[in-house]
mmCIF file of C-alpha atoms and ligand atoms in Angstrom:
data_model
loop_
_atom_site.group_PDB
_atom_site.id
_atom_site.type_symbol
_atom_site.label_atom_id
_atom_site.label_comp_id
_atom_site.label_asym_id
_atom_site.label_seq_id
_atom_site.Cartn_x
_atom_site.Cartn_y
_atom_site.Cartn_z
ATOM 1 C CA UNK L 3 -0.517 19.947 -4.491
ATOM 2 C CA UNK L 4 -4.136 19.641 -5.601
ATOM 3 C CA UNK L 5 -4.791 21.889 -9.097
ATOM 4 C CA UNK L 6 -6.574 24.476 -7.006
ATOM 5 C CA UNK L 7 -3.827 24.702 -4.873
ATOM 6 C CA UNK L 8 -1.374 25.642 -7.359
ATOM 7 C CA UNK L 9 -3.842 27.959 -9.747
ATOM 8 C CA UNK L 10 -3.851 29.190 -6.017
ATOM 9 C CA UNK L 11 -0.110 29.832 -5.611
ATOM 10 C CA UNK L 12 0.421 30.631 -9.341
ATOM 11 C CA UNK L 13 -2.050 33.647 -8.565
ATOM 12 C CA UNK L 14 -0.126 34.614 -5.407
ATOM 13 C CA UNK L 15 3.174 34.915 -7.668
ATOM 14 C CA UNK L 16 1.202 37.248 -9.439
ATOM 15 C CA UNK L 17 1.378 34.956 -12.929
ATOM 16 C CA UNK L 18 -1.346 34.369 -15.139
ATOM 17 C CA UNK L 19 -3.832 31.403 -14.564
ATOM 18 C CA UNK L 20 -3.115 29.505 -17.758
ATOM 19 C CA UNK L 21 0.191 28.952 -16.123
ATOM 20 C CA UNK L 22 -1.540 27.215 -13.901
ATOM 21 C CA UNK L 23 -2.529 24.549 -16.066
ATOM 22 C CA UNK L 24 1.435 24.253 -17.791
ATOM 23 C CA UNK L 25 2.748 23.851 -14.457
ATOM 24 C CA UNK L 26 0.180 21.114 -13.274
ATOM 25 C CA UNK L 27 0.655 19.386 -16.578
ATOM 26 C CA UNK L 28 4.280 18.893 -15.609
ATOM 27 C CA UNK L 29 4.139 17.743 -12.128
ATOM 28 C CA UNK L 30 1.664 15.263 -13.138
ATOM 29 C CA UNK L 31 4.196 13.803 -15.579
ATOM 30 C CA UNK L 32 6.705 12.769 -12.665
ATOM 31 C CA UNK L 33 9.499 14.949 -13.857
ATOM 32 C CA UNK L 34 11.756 15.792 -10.999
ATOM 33 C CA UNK L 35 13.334 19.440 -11.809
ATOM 34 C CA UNK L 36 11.712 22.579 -12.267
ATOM 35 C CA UNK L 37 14.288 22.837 -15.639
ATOM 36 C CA UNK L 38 12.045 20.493 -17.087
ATOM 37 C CA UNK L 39 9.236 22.685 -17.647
ATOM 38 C CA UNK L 40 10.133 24.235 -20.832
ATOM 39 C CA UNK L 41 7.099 26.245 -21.909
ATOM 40 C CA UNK L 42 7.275 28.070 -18.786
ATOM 41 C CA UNK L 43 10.175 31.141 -18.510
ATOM 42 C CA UNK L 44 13.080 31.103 -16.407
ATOM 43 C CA UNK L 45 11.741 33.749 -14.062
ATOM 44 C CA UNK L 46 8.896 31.842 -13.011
ATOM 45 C CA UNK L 47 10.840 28.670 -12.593
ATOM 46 C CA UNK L 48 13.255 30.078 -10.388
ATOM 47 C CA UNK L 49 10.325 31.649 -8.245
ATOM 48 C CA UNK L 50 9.158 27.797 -8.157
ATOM 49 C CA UNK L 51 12.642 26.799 -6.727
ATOM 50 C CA UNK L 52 12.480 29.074 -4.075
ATOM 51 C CA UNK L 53 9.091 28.397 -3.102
ATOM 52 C CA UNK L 54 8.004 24.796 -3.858
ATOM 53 C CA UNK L 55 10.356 21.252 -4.453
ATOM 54 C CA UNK L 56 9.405 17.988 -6.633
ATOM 55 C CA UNK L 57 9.286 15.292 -4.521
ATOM 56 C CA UNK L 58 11.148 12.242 -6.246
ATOM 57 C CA UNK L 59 12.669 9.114 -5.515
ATOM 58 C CA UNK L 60 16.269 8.281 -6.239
ATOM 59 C CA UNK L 61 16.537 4.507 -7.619
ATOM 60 C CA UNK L 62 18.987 2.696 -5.468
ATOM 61 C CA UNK L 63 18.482 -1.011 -6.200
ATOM 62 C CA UNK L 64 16.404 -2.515 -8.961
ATOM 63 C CA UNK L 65 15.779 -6.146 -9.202
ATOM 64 C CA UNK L 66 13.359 -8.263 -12.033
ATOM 65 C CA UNK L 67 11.914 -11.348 -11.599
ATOM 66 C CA UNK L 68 13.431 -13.889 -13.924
ATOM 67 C CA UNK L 69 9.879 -16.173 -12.910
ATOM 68 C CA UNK L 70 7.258 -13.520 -13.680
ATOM 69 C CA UNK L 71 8.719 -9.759 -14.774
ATOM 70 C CA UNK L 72 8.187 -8.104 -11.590
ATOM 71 C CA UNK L 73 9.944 -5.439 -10.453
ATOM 72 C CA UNK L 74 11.403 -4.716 -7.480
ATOM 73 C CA UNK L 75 12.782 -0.662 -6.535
ATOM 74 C CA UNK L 76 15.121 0.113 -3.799
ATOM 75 C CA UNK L 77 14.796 3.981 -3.627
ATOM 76 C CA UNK L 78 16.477 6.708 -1.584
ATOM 77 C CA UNK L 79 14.351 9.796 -0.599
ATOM 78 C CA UNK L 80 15.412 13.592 -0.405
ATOM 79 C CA UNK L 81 16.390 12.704 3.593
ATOM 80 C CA UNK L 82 18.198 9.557 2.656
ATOM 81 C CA UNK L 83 15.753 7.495 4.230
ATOM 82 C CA UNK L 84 15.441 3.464 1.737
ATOM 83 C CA UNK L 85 12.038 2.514 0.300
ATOM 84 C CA UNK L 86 10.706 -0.271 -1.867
ATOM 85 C CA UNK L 87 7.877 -0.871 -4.031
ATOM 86 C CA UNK L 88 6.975 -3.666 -6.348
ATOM 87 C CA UNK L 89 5.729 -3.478 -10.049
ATOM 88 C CA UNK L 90 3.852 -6.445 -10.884
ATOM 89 C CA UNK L 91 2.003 -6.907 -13.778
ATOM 90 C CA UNK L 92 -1.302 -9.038 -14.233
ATOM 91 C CA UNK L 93 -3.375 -9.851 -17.163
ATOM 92 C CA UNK L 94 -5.401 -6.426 -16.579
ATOM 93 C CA UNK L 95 -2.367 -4.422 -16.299
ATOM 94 C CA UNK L 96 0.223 -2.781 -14.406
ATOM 95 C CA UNK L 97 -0.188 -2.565 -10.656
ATOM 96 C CA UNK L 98 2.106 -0.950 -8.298
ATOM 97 C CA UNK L 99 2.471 -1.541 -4.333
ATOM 98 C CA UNK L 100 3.324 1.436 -2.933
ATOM 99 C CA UNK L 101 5.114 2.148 0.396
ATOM 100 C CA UNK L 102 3.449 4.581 2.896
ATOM 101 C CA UNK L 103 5.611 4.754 5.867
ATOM 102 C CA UNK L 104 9.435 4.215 6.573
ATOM 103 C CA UNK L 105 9.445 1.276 8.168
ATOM 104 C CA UNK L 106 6.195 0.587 10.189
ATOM 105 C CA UNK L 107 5.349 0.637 14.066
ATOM 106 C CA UNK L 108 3.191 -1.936 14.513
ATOM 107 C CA UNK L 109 5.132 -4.802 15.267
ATOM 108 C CA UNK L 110 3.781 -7.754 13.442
ATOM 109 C CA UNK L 111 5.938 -10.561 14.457
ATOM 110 C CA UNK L 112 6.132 -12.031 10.369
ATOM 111 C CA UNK L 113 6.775 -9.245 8.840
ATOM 112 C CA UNK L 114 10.572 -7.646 7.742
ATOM 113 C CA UNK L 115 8.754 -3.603 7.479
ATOM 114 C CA UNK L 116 8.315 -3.353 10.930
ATOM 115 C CA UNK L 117 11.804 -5.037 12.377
ATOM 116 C CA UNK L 118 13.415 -1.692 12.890
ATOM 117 C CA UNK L 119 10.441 0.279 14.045
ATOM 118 C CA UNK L 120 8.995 3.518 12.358
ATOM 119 C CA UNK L 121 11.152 6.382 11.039
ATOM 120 C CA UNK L 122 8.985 8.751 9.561
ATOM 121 C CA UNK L 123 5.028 9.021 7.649
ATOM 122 C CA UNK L 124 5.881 9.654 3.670
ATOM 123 C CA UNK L 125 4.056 12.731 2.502
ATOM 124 C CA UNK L 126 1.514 12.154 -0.175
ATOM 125 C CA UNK L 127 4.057 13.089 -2.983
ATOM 126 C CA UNK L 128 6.423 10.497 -2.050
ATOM 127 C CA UNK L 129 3.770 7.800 -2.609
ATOM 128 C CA UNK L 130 2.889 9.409 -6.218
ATOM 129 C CA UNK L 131 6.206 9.702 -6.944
ATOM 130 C CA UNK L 132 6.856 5.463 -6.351
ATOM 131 C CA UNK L 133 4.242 5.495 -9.360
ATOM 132 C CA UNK L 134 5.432 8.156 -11.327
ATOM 133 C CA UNK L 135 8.824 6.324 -11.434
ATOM 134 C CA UNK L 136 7.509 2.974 -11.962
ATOM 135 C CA UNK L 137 5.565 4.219 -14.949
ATOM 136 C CA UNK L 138 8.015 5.644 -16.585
ATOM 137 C CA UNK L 139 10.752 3.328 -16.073
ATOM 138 C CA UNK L 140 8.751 0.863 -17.874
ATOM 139 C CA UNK L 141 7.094 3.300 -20.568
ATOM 140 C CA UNK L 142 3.884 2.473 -19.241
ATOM 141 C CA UNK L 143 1.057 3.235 -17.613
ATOM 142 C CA UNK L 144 -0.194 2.150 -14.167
ATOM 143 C CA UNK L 145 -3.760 1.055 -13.722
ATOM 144 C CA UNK L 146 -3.985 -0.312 -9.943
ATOM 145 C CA UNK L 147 -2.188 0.364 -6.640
ATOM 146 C CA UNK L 148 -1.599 -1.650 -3.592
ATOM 147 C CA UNK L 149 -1.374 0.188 -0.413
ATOM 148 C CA UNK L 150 0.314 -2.928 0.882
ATOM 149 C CA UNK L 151 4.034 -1.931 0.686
ATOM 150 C CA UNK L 152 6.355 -0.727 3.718
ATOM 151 C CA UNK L 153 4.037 0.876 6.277
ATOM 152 C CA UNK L 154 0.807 1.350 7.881
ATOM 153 C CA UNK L 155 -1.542 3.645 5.323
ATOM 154 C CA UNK L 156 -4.324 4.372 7.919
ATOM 155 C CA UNK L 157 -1.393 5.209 10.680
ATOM 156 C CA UNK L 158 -0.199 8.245 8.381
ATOM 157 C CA UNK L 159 -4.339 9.149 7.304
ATOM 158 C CA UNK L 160 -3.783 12.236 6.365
ATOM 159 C CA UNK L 161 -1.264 11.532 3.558
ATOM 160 C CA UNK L 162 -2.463 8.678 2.592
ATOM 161 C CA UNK L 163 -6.114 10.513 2.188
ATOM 162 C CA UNK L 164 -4.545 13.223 0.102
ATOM 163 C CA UNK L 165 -2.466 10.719 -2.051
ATOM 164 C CA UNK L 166 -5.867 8.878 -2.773
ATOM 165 C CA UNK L 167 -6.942 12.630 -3.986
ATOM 166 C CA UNK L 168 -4.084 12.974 -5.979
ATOM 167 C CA UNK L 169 -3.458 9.858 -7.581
ATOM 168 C CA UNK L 170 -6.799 9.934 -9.861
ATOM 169 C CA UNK L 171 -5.994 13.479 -11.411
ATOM 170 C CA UNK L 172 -7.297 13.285 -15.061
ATOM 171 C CA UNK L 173 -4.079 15.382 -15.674
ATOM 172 C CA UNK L 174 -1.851 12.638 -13.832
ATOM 173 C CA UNK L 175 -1.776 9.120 -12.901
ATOM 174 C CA UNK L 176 -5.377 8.624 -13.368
ATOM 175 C CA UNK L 177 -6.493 6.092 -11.859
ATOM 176 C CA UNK L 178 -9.630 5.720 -9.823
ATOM 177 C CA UNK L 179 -10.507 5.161 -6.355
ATOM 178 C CA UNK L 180 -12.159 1.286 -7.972
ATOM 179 C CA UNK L 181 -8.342 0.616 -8.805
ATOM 180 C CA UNK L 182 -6.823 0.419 -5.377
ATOM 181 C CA UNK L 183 -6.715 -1.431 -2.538
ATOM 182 C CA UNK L 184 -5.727 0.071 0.893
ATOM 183 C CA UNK L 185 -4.395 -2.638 3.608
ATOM 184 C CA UNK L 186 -4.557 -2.098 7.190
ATOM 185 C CA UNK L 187 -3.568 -4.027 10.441
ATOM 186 C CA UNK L 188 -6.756 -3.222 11.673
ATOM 187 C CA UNK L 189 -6.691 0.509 13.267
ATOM 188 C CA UNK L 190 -10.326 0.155 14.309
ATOM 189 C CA UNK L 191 -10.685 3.935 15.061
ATOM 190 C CA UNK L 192 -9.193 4.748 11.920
ATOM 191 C CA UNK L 193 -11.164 2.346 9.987
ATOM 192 C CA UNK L 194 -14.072 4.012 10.706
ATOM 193 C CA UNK L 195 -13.099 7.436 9.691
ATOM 194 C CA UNK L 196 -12.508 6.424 6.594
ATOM 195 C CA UNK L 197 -15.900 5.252 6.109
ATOM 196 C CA UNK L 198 -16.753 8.730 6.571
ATOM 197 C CA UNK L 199 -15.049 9.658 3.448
ATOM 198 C CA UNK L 200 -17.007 7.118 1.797
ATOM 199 C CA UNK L 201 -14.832 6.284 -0.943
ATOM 200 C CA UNK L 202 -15.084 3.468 -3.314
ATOM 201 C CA UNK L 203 -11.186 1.758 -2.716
ATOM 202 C CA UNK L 204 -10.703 -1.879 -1.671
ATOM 203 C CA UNK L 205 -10.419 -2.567 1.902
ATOM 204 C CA UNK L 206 -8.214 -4.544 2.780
ATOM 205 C CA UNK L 207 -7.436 -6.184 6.798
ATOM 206 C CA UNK L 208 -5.061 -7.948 7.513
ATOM 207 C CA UNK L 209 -6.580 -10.372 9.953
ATOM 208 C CA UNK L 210 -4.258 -13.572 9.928
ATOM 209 C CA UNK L 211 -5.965 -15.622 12.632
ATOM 210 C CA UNK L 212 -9.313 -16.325 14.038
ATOM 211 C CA UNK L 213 -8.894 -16.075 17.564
ATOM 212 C CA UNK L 214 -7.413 -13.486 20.041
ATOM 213 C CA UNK L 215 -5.264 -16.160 21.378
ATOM 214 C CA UNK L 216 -3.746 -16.478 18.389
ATOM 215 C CA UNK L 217 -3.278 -12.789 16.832
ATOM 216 C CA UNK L 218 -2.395 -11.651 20.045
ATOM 217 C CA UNK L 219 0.853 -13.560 19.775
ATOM 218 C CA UNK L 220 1.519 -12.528 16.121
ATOM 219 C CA UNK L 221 -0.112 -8.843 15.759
ATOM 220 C CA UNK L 222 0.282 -6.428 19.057
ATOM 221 C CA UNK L 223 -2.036 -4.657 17.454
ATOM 222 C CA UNK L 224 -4.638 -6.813 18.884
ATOM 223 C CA UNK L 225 -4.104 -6.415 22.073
ATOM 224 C CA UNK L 226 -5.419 -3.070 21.291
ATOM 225 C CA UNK L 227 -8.259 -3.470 19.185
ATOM 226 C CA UNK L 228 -9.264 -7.205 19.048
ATOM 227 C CA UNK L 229 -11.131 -9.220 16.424
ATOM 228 C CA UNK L 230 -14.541 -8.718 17.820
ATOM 229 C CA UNK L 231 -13.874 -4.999 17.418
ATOM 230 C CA UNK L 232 -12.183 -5.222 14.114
ATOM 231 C CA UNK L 233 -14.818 -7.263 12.587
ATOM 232 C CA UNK L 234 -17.534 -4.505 14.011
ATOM 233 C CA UNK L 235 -15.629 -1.602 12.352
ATOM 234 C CA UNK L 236 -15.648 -3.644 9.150
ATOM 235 C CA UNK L 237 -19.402 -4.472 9.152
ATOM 236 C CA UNK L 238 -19.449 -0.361 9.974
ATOM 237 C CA UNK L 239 -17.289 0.146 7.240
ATOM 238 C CA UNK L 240 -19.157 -2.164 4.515
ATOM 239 C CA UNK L 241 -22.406 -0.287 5.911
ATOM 240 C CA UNK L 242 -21.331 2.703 4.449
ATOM 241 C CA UNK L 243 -19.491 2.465 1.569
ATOM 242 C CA UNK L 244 -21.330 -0.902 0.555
ATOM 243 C CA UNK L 245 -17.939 -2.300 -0.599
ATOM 244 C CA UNK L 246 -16.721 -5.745 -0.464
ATOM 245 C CA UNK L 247 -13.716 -6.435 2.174
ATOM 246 C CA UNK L 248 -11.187 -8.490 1.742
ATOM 247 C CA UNK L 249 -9.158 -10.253 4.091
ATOM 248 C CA UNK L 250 -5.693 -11.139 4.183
ATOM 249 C CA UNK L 251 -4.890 -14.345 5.656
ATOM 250 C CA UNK L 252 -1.237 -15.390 5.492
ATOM 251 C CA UNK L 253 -0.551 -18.952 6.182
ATOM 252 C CA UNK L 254 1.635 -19.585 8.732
ATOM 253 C CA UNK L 255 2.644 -23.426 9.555
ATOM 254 C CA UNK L 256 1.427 -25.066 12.238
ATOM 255 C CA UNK L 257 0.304 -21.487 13.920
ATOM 256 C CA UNK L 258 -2.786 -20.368 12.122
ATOM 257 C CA UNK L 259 -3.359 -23.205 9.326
ATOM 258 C CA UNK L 260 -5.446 -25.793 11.202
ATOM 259 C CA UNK L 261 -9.011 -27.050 10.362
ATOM 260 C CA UNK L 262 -10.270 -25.371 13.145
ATOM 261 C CA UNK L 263 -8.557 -22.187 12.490
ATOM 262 C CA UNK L 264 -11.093 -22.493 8.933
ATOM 263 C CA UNK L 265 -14.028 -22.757 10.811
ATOM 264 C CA UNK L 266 -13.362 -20.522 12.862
ATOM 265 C CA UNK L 267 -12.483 -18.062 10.409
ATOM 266 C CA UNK L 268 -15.886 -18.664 8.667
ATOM 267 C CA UNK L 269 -18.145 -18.347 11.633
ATOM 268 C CA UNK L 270 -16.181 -15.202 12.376
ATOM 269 C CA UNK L 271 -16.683 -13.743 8.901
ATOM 270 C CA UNK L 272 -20.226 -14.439 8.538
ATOM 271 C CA UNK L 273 -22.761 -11.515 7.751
ATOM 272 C CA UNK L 274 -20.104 -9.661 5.710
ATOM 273 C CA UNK L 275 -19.866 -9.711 2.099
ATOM 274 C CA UNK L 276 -16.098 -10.432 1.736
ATOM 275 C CA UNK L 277 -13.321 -11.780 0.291
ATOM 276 C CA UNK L 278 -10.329 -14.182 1.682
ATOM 277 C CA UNK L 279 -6.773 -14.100 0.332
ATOM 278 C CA UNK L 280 -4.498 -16.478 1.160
ATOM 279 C CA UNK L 281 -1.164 -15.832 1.102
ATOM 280 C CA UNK L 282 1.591 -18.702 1.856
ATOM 281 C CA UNK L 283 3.559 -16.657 4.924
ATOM 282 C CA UNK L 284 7.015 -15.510 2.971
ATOM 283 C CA UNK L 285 9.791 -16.872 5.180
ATOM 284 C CA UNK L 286 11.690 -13.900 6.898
ATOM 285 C CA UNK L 287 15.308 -14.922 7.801
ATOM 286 C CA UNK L 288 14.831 -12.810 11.839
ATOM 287 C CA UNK L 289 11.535 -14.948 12.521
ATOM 288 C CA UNK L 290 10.756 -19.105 12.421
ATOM 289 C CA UNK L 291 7.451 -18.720 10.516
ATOM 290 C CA UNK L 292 7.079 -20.951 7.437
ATOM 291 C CA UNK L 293 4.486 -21.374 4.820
ATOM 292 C CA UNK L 294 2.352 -24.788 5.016
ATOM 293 C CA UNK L 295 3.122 -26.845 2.387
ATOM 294 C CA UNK L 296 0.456 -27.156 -0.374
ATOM 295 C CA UNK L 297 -2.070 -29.801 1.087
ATOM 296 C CA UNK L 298 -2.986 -28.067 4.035
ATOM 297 C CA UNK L 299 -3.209 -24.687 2.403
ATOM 298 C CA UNK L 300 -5.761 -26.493 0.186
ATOM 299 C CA UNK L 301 -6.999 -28.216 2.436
ATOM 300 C CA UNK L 302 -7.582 -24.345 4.350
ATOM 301 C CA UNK L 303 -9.439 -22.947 1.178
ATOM 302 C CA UNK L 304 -11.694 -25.827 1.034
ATOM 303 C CA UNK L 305 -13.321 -25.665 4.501
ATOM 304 C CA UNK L 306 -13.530 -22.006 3.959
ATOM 305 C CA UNK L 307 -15.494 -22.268 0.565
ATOM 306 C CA UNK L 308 -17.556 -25.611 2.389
ATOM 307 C CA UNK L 309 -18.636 -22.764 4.605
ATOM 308 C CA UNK L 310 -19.821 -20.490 2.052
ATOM 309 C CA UNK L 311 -16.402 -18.203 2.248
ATOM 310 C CA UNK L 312 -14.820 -16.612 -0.938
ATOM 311 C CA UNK L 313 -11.193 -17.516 -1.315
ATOM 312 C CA UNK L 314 -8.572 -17.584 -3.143
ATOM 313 C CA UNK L 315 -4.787 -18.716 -2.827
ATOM 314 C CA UNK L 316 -2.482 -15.286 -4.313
ATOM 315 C CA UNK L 317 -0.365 -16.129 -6.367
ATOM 316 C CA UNK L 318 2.959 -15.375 -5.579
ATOM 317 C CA UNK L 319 4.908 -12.931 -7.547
ATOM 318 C CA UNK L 320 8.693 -12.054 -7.532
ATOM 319 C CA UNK L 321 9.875 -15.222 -5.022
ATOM 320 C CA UNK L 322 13.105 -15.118 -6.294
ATOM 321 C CA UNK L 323 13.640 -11.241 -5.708
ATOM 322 C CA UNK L 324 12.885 -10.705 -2.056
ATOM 323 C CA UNK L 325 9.341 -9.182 -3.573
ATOM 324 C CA UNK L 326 7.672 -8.847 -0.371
ATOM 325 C CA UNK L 327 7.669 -5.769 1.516
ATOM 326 C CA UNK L 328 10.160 -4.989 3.974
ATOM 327 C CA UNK L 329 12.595 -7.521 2.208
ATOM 328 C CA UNK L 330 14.769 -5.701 -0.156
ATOM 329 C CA UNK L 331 15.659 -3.015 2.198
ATOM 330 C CA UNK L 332 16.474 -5.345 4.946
ATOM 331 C CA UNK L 333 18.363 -7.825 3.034
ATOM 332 C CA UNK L 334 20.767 -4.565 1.242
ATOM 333 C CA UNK L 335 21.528 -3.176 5.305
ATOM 334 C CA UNK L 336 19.718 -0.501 3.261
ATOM 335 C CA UNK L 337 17.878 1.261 5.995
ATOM 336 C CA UNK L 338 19.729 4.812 4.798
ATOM 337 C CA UNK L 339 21.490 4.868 2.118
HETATM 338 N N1 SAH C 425 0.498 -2.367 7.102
HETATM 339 C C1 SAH C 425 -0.523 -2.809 6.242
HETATM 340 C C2 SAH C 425 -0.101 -2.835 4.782
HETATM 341 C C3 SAH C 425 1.273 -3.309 4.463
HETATM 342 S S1 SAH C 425 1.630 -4.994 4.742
HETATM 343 C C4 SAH C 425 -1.034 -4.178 6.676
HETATM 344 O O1 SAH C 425 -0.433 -4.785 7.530
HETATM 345 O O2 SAH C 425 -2.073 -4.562 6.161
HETATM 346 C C5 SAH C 425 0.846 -5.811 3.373
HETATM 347 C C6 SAH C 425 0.437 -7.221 3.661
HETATM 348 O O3 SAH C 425 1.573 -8.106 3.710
HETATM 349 C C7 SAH C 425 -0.305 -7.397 4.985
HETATM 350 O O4 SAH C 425 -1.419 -8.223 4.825
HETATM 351 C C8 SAH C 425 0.748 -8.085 5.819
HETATM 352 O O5 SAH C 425 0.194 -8.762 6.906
HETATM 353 C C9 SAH C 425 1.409 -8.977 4.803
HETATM 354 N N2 SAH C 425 2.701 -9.527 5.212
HETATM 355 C C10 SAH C 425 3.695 -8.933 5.895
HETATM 356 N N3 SAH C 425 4.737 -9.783 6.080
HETATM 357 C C11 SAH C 425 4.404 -10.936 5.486
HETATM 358 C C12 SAH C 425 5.054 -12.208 5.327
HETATM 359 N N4 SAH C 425 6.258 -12.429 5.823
HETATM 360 N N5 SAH C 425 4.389 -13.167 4.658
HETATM 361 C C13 SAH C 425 3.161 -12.935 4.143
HETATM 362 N N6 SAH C 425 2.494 -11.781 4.254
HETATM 363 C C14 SAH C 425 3.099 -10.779 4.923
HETATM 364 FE FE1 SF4 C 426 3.365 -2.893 9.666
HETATM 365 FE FE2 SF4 C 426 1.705 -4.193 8.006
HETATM 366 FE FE3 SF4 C 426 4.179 -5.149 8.530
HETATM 367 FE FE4 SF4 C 426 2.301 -5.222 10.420
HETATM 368 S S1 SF4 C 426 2.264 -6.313 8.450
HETATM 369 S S2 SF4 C 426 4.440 -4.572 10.705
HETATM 370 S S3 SF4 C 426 1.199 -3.335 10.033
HETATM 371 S S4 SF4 C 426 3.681 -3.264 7.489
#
């Protein structure tokens, strides 16, 4: 709930408005029973019970990286549906990548989120509350978020619109619409309703390959909305909010790695201000896609940059603990647990 929402209910119970304030210091904390709130009397806590719930998540697997500290949470929500979400940390701080969906119904053909199809949207609380726990796990506080867990963020708008409200409470989390990134598949309706809202996140698309031929094969999604259209929405998009976009690219060998692939890729991009990230495909055990091996994905970021493209290789984090998204949950049989 949004402060106004609850000075809004705490009115309704017919309790006075500094409550208000006591009981949206609290929720902003991440605690995860009304019992914790011990400046406010039993009465009104038990009125809470009946009306309202904490949304939490229930820690079911937790895994560090023995390479690089990052963290990787297997948790269990109210319905006993499994999510994940990653705590890395970077020399600017703590970022978390958050889960939006269970599961994910688009189908990319690399990825281990959308093997089983989706189950349900997560409500905006269940994304704050990945963060919550994260932070204070770790006794410490989160300055970015990655939209780029489990899940399609612009396929649940709604919540994921309200969680970006949410998330930069002074009272709460804090952290500002210039701290997170949002990545998309490329919903190309969707993309340009959010440029309505005009808000300063990070972009991100997910292109992975130049051509229709070849995202066709890998993303069904583009058999709905194809690059042409994608790349229009983005140039829509960047009109608007006058924000860089960045484009994933993940390096798959001997699909979407060759030197005309680059070029491609460069021609396609031109006239936007954006940013390339290339990320070495992670190897998922139900599909044959492998990363290149170093020289070509060099050998990628050079004709990119020849061409006047930004990129950069990401560095990856957590290898040795399944890190990417979809992994964990897969790997445990955890789809319910
Ligand atoms: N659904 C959104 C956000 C979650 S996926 C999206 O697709 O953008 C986050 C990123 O991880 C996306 O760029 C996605 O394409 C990428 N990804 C998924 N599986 C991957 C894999 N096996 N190797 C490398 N990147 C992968
Ligand atoms: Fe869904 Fe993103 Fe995975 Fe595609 S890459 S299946 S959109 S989570």
């Amino acid at each position: 709930m949004s402060n106004e929402e609850i000075k809004e209910l705490v009115s309704q119970l017919g309790e006075p408005d500094y409550r208000a304030a006591q009981i949206t210091k609290w929720v902003r904390s991440g605690i995860s029973s009304f019992d914790d709130m011990n400046n406010i009397p039993k009465s009104l806590r038990n009125k809470l019970e009946e009306k309202c719930y904490i949304a939490s998540v229930a820690l079911v697997k937790k895994l560090v990286s023995k390479i690089d500290g990052t963290v990787k949470y297997l948790y269990r929500l109210s319905d006993g549906e499994c999510i994940e979400s990653v705590l890395m940390k970077y020399e600017h701080g703590y970022t978390v990548c958050v889960s939006t969906q269970v599961g994910c119904r688009m189908g990319c053909k690399f990825c281990a989120s959308g093997l089983f199809g989706l189950t349900r949207n997560l409500t905006a609380s269940e994304i704050l509350a990945q963060i919550h726990f994260a932070a204070k796990d770790n006794g410490i506080r989160v300055s970015n978020v990655v939209m780029m867990g489990m899940g399609e963020p612009l396929d649940n708008f709604d919540n994921s619109i309200r969680f970006l409200e949410l998330v930069g409470d002074k009272d709460g989390l804090g952290i500002g619409y210039r701290h997170i990134s949002l990545s998309t598949s490329g919903l190309v309706p969707m993309i340009k309703k959010l440029a309505g809202y005009d808000l300063p996140i990070t972009l991100s698309v997910s292109l992975h390959a130049p051509s229709d031929e070849i995202r066709d094969t890998i993303m069904p999604i583009n058999k709905k909305w194809n690059i042409a259209e994608l790349i229009e929405a983005c140039k829509e998009y960047q009109k608007v909010t006058t924000r860089r976009i960045s484009f994933e690219y993940a390096l798959m060998d001997g699909i979407n790695d060759t030197p005309e692939c680059a070029k491609l890729l460069a021609v396609r991009l031109k006239g936007l201000m954006c940013h390339v990230n290339l990320i070495p495909a992670n190897p998922v055990k139900e599909n044959s896609f492998k990363k290149p091996d170093v020289s070509r994905i060099k050998r990628f970021k050079m004709l990119l940059e020849e061409q006047g493209v930004n990129a950069t290789v990401r560095r990856t984090l957590g290898s040795d603990i399944d890190a990417s998204c979809g992994q964990l949950r897969k790997k445990e049989g955890a789809l319910r647990c």
